[in-house]
Amino acid sequence: MHPHDDTTVAPSGGNVFADLGFANAELELAKARMVQTIADEIERRGLSQRDAGAVIGLPQPKLSTLLRGQWARYSLDRLVRFATRLGLDVTVRIERAGGGPDDRIGHLTVAA
C-alpha cells in the first residue's frame, strides 16, 4: 500500500485553471497556451534564451521567468506581441456566442 492511497482524483473539466477556481480561468489558459507556443517556437528555432529575448525585446532573466510559468504580469496583448516578433501569425476571431440567450457570456480560446 502506498502512503498516498487516500488521494482523491477528480477528472478535469478541460481547463485546469477553472478546476482550481481561478477567477479568470479562460484568460489564464489562453496565456498559458501563448507562453507554451512561444516556448515551442524558441525551441524549434534553436534560440538561446538570450537570443530569443533579444528578438522579442525581453531581457533573458525575465524571459526565463516567463517560460517557467510566471506570466501574471504579462497581458495577453504583450504575449501576442512576443509571438509575432518570433515570426508567428496570431489570428483573433470574434463571433457571437451560440446556443443561448443574446446576453450569454462569450469565451476566450487560444488554439496553436
PDB file of N, CA, C and O in Angstrom, residues 25-72:
ATOM      1  N   ALA A  25     -10.245  32.079 -15.373  1.00  0.00           N
ATOM      2  CA  ALA A  25      -9.687  30.808 -15.818  1.00  0.00           C
ATOM      3  C   ALA A  25      -9.427  30.755 -17.325  1.00  0.00           C
ATOM      4  O   ALA A  25      -8.396  30.239 -17.757  1.00  0.00           O
ATOM      5  N   GLU A  26     -10.343  31.290 -18.130  1.00  0.00           N
ATOM      6  CA  GLU A  26     -10.147  31.252 -19.583  1.00  0.00           C
ATOM      7  C   GLU A  26      -8.956  32.105 -19.998  1.00  0.00           C
ATOM      8  O   GLU A  26      -8.186  31.716 -20.871  1.00  0.00           O
ATOM      9  N   LEU A  27      -8.798  33.262 -19.375  1.00  0.00           N
ATOM     10  CA  LEU A  27      -7.659  34.125 -19.672  1.00  0.00           C
ATOM     11  C   LEU A  27      -6.358  33.436 -19.264  1.00  0.00           C
ATOM     12  O   LEU A  27      -5.380  33.463 -20.015  1.00  0.00           O
ATOM     13  N   GLU A  28      -6.332  32.811 -18.104  1.00  0.00           N
ATOM     14  CA  GLU A  28      -5.125  32.116 -17.654  1.00  0.00           C
ATOM     15  C   GLU A  28      -4.766  30.973 -18.597  1.00  0.00           C
ATOM     16  O   GLU A  28      -3.591  30.775 -18.927  1.00  0.00           O
ATOM     17  N   LEU A  29      -5.759  30.224 -19.058  1.00  0.00           N
ATOM     18  CA  LEU A  29      -5.489  29.142 -20.004  1.00  0.00           C
ATOM     19  C   LEU A  29      -4.982  29.694 -21.332  1.00  0.00           C
ATOM     20  O   LEU A  29      -4.037  29.154 -21.922  1.00  0.00           O
ATOM     21  N   ALA A  30      -5.570  30.789 -21.793  1.00  0.00           N
ATOM     22  CA  ALA A  30      -5.114  31.414 -23.043  1.00  0.00           C
ATOM     23  C   ALA A  30      -3.668  31.868 -22.920  1.00  0.00           C
ATOM     24  O   ALA A  30      -2.850  31.638 -23.825  1.00  0.00           O
ATOM     25  N   LYS A  31      -3.331  32.491 -21.796  1.00  0.00           N
ATOM     26  CA  LYS A  31      -1.963  32.944 -21.586  1.00  0.00           C
ATOM     27  C   LYS A  31      -1.008  31.761 -21.492  1.00  0.00           C
ATOM     28  O   LYS A  31       0.097  31.793 -22.055  1.00  0.00           O
ATOM     29  N   ALA A  32      -1.417  30.701 -20.822  1.00  0.00           N
ATOM     30  CA  ALA A  32      -0.574  29.507 -20.724  1.00  0.00           C
ATOM     31  C   ALA A  32      -0.300  28.926 -22.100  1.00  0.00           C
ATOM     32  O   ALA A  32       0.833  28.531 -22.409  1.00  0.00           O
ATOM     33  N   ARG A  33      -1.318  28.877 -22.932  1.00  0.00           N
ATOM     34  CA  ARG A  33      -1.131  28.340 -24.291  1.00  0.00           C
ATOM     35  C   ARG A  33      -0.234  29.253 -25.127  1.00  0.00           C
ATOM     36  O   ARG A  33       0.571  28.775 -25.929  1.00  0.00           O
ATOM     37  N   MET A  34      -0.367  30.572 -24.951  1.00  0.00           N
ATOM     38  CA  MET A  34       0.504  31.504 -25.668  1.00  0.00           C
ATOM     39  C   MET A  34       1.952  31.310 -25.240  1.00  0.00           C
ATOM     40  O   MET A  34       2.857  31.259 -26.082  1.00  0.00           O
ATOM     41  N   VAL A  35       2.183  31.198 -23.933  1.00  0.00           N
ATOM     42  CA  VAL A  35       3.548  31.007 -23.436  1.00  0.00           C
ATOM     43  C   VAL A  35       4.113  29.686 -23.962  1.00  0.00           C
ATOM     44  O   VAL A  35       5.277  29.629 -24.376  1.00  0.00           O
ATOM     45  N   GLN A  36       3.309  28.630 -23.979  1.00  0.00           N
ATOM     46  CA  GLN A  36       3.785  27.342 -24.495  1.00  0.00           C
ATOM     47  C   GLN A  36       4.121  27.447 -25.977  1.00  0.00           C
ATOM     48  O   GLN A  36       5.132  26.897 -26.437  1.00  0.00           O
ATOM     49  N   THR A  37       3.309  28.175 -26.734  1.00  0.00           N
ATOM     50  CA  THR A  37       3.579  28.364 -28.161  1.00  0.00           C
ATOM     51  C   THR A  37       4.880  29.141 -28.367  1.00  0.00           C
ATOM     52  O   THR A  37       5.689  28.806 -29.238  1.00  0.00           O
ATOM     53  N   ILE A  38       5.098  30.160 -27.550  1.00  0.00           N
ATOM     54  CA  ILE A  38       6.341  30.935 -27.617  1.00  0.00           C
ATOM     55  C   ILE A  38       7.528  30.044 -27.288  1.00  0.00           C
ATOM     56  O   ILE A  38       8.545  30.048 -27.996  1.00  0.00           O
ATOM     57  N   ALA A  39       7.413  29.254 -26.229  1.00  0.00           N
ATOM     58  CA  ALA A  39       8.491  28.337 -25.845  1.00  0.00           C
ATOM     59  C   ALA A  39       8.773  27.329 -26.945  1.00  0.00           C
ATOM     60  O   ALA A  39       9.942  27.035 -27.255  1.00  0.00           O
ATOM     61  N   ASP A  40       7.719  26.796 -27.550  1.00  0.00           N
ATOM     62  CA  ASP A  40       7.888  25.819 -28.639  1.00  0.00           C
ATOM     63  C   ASP A  40       8.619  26.447 -29.825  1.00  0.00           C
ATOM     64  O   ASP A  40       9.480  25.812 -30.446  1.00  0.00           O
ATOM     65  N   GLU A  41       8.281  27.699 -30.147  1.00  0.00           N
ATOM     66  CA  GLU A  41       8.925  28.373 -31.284  1.00  0.00           C
ATOM     67  C   GLU A  41      10.387  28.666 -30.977  1.00  0.00           C
ATOM     68  O   GLU A  41      11.257  28.517 -31.852  1.00  0.00           O
ATOM     69  N   ILE A  42      10.686  29.069 -29.763  1.00  0.00           N
ATOM     70  CA  ILE A  42      12.080  29.300 -29.376  1.00  0.00           C
ATOM     71  C   ILE A  42      12.876  28.014 -29.522  1.00  0.00           C
ATOM     72  O   ILE A  42      13.987  28.017 -30.077  1.00  0.00           O
ATOM     73  N   GLU A  43      12.305  26.913 -29.055  1.00  0.00           N
ATOM     74  CA  GLU A  43      12.989  25.617 -29.174  1.00  0.00           C
ATOM     75  C   GLU A  43      13.119  25.190 -30.637  1.00  0.00           C
ATOM     76  O   GLU A  43      14.170  24.728 -31.070  1.00  0.00           O
ATOM     77  N   ARG A  44      12.037  25.356 -31.402  1.00  0.00           N
ATOM     78  CA  ARG A  44      12.064  24.960 -32.822  1.00  0.00           C
ATOM     79  C   ARG A  44      13.148  25.690 -33.583  1.00  0.00           C
ATOM     80  O   ARG A  44      13.837  25.123 -34.421  1.00  0.00           O
ATOM     81  N   ARG A  45      13.335  26.973 -33.254  1.00  0.00           N
ATOM     82  CA  ARG A  45      14.348  27.781 -33.932  1.00  0.00           C
ATOM     83  C   ARG A  45      15.741  27.603 -33.346  1.00  0.00           C
ATOM     84  O   ARG A  45      16.714  28.127 -33.882  1.00  0.00           O
ATOM     85  N   GLY A  46      15.846  26.869 -32.252  1.00  0.00           N
ATOM     86  CA  GLY A  46      17.148  26.624 -31.636  1.00  0.00           C
ATOM     87  C   GLY A  46      17.759  27.872 -31.017  1.00  0.00           C
ATOM     88  O   GLY A  46      18.986  27.992 -30.955  1.00  0.00           O
ATOM     89  N   LEU A  47      16.918  28.778 -30.554  1.00  0.00           N
ATOM     90  CA  LEU A  47      17.410  30.017 -29.967  1.00  0.00           C
ATOM     91  C   LEU A  47      17.751  29.829 -28.490  1.00  0.00           C
ATOM     92  O   LEU A  47      17.037  29.131 -27.770  1.00  0.00           O
ATOM     93  N   SER A  48      18.814  30.470 -28.065  1.00  0.00           N
ATOM     94  CA  SER A  48      19.084  30.534 -26.634  1.00  0.00           C
ATOM     95  C   SER A  48      18.083  31.523 -26.034  1.00  0.00           C
ATOM     96  O   SER A  48      17.481  32.331 -26.756  1.00  0.00           O
ATOM     97  N   GLN A  49      17.922  31.496 -24.724  1.00  0.00           N
ATOM     98  CA  GLN A  49      17.032  32.464 -24.101  1.00  0.00           C
ATOM     99  C   GLN A  49      17.533  33.887 -24.310  1.00  0.00           C
ATOM    100  O   GLN A  49      16.740  34.808 -24.489  1.00  0.00           O
ATOM    101  N   ARG A  50      18.821  34.055 -24.325  1.00  0.00           N
ATOM    102  CA  ARG A  50      19.389  35.389 -24.562  1.00  0.00           C
ATOM    103  C   ARG A  50      19.019  35.886 -25.962  1.00  0.00           C
ATOM    104  O   ARG A  50      18.563  37.017 -26.134  1.00  0.00           O
ATOM    105  N   ASP A  51      19.200  35.017 -26.977  1.00  0.00           N
ATOM    106  CA  ASP A  51      18.876  35.408 -28.351  1.00  0.00           C
ATOM    107  C   ASP A  51      17.374  35.604 -28.531  1.00  0.00           C
ATOM    108  O   ASP A  51      16.942  36.552 -29.194  1.00  0.00           O
ATOM    109  N   ALA A  52      16.575  34.723 -27.931  1.00  0.00           N
ATOM    110  CA  ALA A  52      15.117  34.864 -28.029  1.00  0.00           C
ATOM    111  C   ALA A  52      14.671  36.146 -27.349  1.00  0.00           C
ATOM    112  O   ALA A  52      13.797  36.860 -27.869  1.00  0.00           O
ATOM    113  N   GLY A  53      15.258  36.453 -26.217  1.00  0.00           N
ATOM    114  CA  GLY A  53      14.922  37.686 -25.519  1.00  0.00           C
ATOM    115  C   GLY A  53      15.221  38.910 -26.361  1.00  0.00           C
ATOM    116  O   GLY A  53      14.453  39.874 -26.376  1.00  0.00           O
ATOM    117  N   ALA A  54      16.352  38.871 -27.087  1.00  0.00           N
ATOM    118  CA  ALA A  54      16.703  39.983 -27.969  1.00  0.00           C
ATOM    119  C   ALA A  54      15.676  40.132 -29.091  1.00  0.00           C
ATOM    120  O   ALA A  54      15.319  41.249 -29.472  1.00  0.00           O
ATOM    121  N   VAL A  55      15.171  39.017 -29.609  1.00  0.00           N
ATOM    122  CA  VAL A  55      14.178  39.058 -30.681  1.00  0.00           C
ATOM    123  C   VAL A  55      12.865  39.648 -30.190  1.00  0.00           C
ATOM    124  O   VAL A  55      12.248  40.482 -30.860  1.00  0.00           O
ATOM    125  N   ILE A  56      12.418  39.243 -29.021  1.00  0.00           N
ATOM    126  CA  ILE A  56      11.107  39.683 -28.555  1.00  0.00           C
ATOM    127  C   ILE A  56      11.156  40.946 -27.689  1.00  0.00           C
ATOM    128  O   ILE A  56      10.127  41.509 -27.358  1.00  0.00           O
ATOM    129  N   GLY A  57      12.364  41.388 -27.320  1.00  0.00           N
ATOM    130  CA  GLY A  57      12.502  42.605 -26.540  1.00  0.00           C
ATOM    131  C   GLY A  57      12.316  42.399 -25.047  1.00  0.00           C
ATOM    132  O   GLY A  57      11.726  43.239 -24.372  1.00  0.00           O
ATOM    133  N   LEU A  58      12.820  41.274 -24.549  1.00  0.00           N
ATOM    134  CA  LEU A  58      12.694  40.957 -23.130  1.00  0.00           C
ATOM    135  C   LEU A  58      14.036  40.449 -22.624  1.00  0.00           C
ATOM    136  O   LEU A  58      14.625  39.559 -23.245  1.00  0.00           O
ATOM    137  N   PRO A  59      14.557  40.995 -21.533  1.00  0.00           N
ATOM    138  CA  PRO A  59      15.842  40.512 -21.012  1.00  0.00           C
ATOM    139  C   PRO A  59      15.765  39.018 -20.660  1.00  0.00           C
ATOM    140  O   PRO A  59      14.720  38.535 -20.232  1.00  0.00           O
ATOM    141  N   GLN A  60      16.854  38.319 -20.833  1.00  0.00           N
ATOM    142  CA  GLN A  60      16.891  36.874 -20.605  1.00  0.00           C
ATOM    143  C   GLN A  60      16.339  36.448 -19.247  1.00  0.00           C
ATOM    144  O   GLN A  60      15.551  35.499 -19.192  1.00  0.00           O
ATOM    145  N   PRO A  61      16.682  37.119 -18.148  1.00  0.00           N
ATOM    146  CA  PRO A  61      16.126  36.663 -16.865  1.00  0.00           C
ATOM    147  C   PRO A  61      14.594  36.731 -16.821  1.00  0.00           C
ATOM    148  O   PRO A  61      13.943  35.844 -16.268  1.00  0.00           O
ATOM    149  N   LYS A  62      14.022  37.770 -17.432  1.00  0.00           N
ATOM    150  CA  LYS A  62      12.561  37.880 -17.460  1.00  0.00           C
ATOM    151  C   LYS A  62      11.944  36.844 -18.390  1.00  0.00           C
ATOM    152  O   LYS A  62      10.877  36.297 -18.102  1.00  0.00           O
ATOM    153  N   LEU A  63      12.610  36.555 -19.505  1.00  0.00           N
ATOM    154  CA  LEU A  63      12.129  35.505 -20.397  1.00  0.00           C
ATOM    155  C   LEU A  63      12.155  34.162 -19.679  1.00  0.00           C
ATOM    156  O   LEU A  63      11.214  33.373 -19.775  1.00  0.00           O
ATOM    157  N   SER A  64      13.220  33.886 -18.959  1.00  0.00           N
ATOM    158  CA  SER A  64      13.328  32.641 -18.206  1.00  0.00           C
ATOM    159  C   SER A  64      12.176  32.503 -17.220  1.00  0.00           C
ATOM    160  O   SER A  64      11.542  31.443 -17.119  1.00  0.00           O
ATOM    161  N   THR A  65      11.881  33.577 -16.514  1.00  0.00           N
ATOM    162  CA  THR A  65      10.776  33.571 -15.549  1.00  0.00           C
ATOM    163  C   THR A  65       9.449  33.320 -16.255  1.00  0.00           C
ATOM    164  O   THR A  65       8.623  32.528 -15.790  1.00  0.00           O
ATOM    165  N   LEU A  66       9.241  33.973 -17.390  1.00  0.00           N
ATOM    166  CA  LEU A  66       8.022  33.780 -18.171  1.00  0.00           C
ATOM    167  C   LEU A  66       7.876  32.328 -18.606  1.00  0.00           C
ATOM    168  O   LEU A  66       6.810  31.722 -18.450  1.00  0.00           O
ATOM    169  N   LEU A  67       8.949  31.760 -19.137  1.00  0.00           N
ATOM    170  CA  LEU A  67       8.896  30.390 -19.647  1.00  0.00           C
ATOM    171  C   LEU A  67       8.731  29.359 -18.533  1.00  0.00           C
ATOM    172  O   LEU A  67       8.343  28.218 -18.793  1.00  0.00           O
ATOM    173  N   ARG A  68       9.017  29.753 -17.301  1.00  0.00           N
ATOM    174  CA  ARG A  68       8.802  28.865 -16.155  1.00  0.00           C
ATOM    175  C   ARG A  68       7.399  29.012 -15.585  1.00  0.00           C
ATOM    176  O   ARG A  68       7.101  28.468 -14.525  1.00  0.00           O
ATOM    177  N   GLY A  69       6.536  29.733 -16.284  1.00  0.00           N
ATOM    178  CA  GLY A  69       5.129  29.780 -15.910  1.00  0.00           C
ATOM    179  C   GLY A  69       4.694  30.971 -15.088  1.00  0.00           C
ATOM    180  O   GLY A  69       3.567  31.007 -14.605  1.00  0.00           O
ATOM    181  N   GLN A  70       5.551  31.963 -14.957  1.00  0.00           N
ATOM    182  CA  GLN A  70       5.169  33.153 -14.187  1.00  0.00           C
ATOM    183  C   GLN A  70       4.774  34.258 -15.158  1.00  0.00           C
ATOM    184  O   GLN A  70       5.572  35.150 -15.461  1.00  0.00           O
ATOM    185  N   TRP A  71       3.546  34.184 -15.643  1.00  0.00           N
ATOM    186  CA  TRP A  71       3.075  35.107 -16.660  1.00  0.00           C
ATOM    187  C   TRP A  71       2.043  36.106 -16.133  1.00  0.00           C
ATOM    188  O   TRP A  71       1.496  36.898 -16.900  1.00  0.00           O
ATOM    189  N   ALA A  72       1.786  36.137 -14.859  1.00  0.00           N
ATOM    190  CA  ALA A  72       0.741  37.012 -14.306  1.00  0.00           C
ATOM    191  C   ALA A  72       0.969  38.475 -14.660  1.00  0.00           C
ATOM    192  O   ALA A  72       0.009  39.218 -14.885  1.00  0.00           O
TER     193      ALA A  72
END
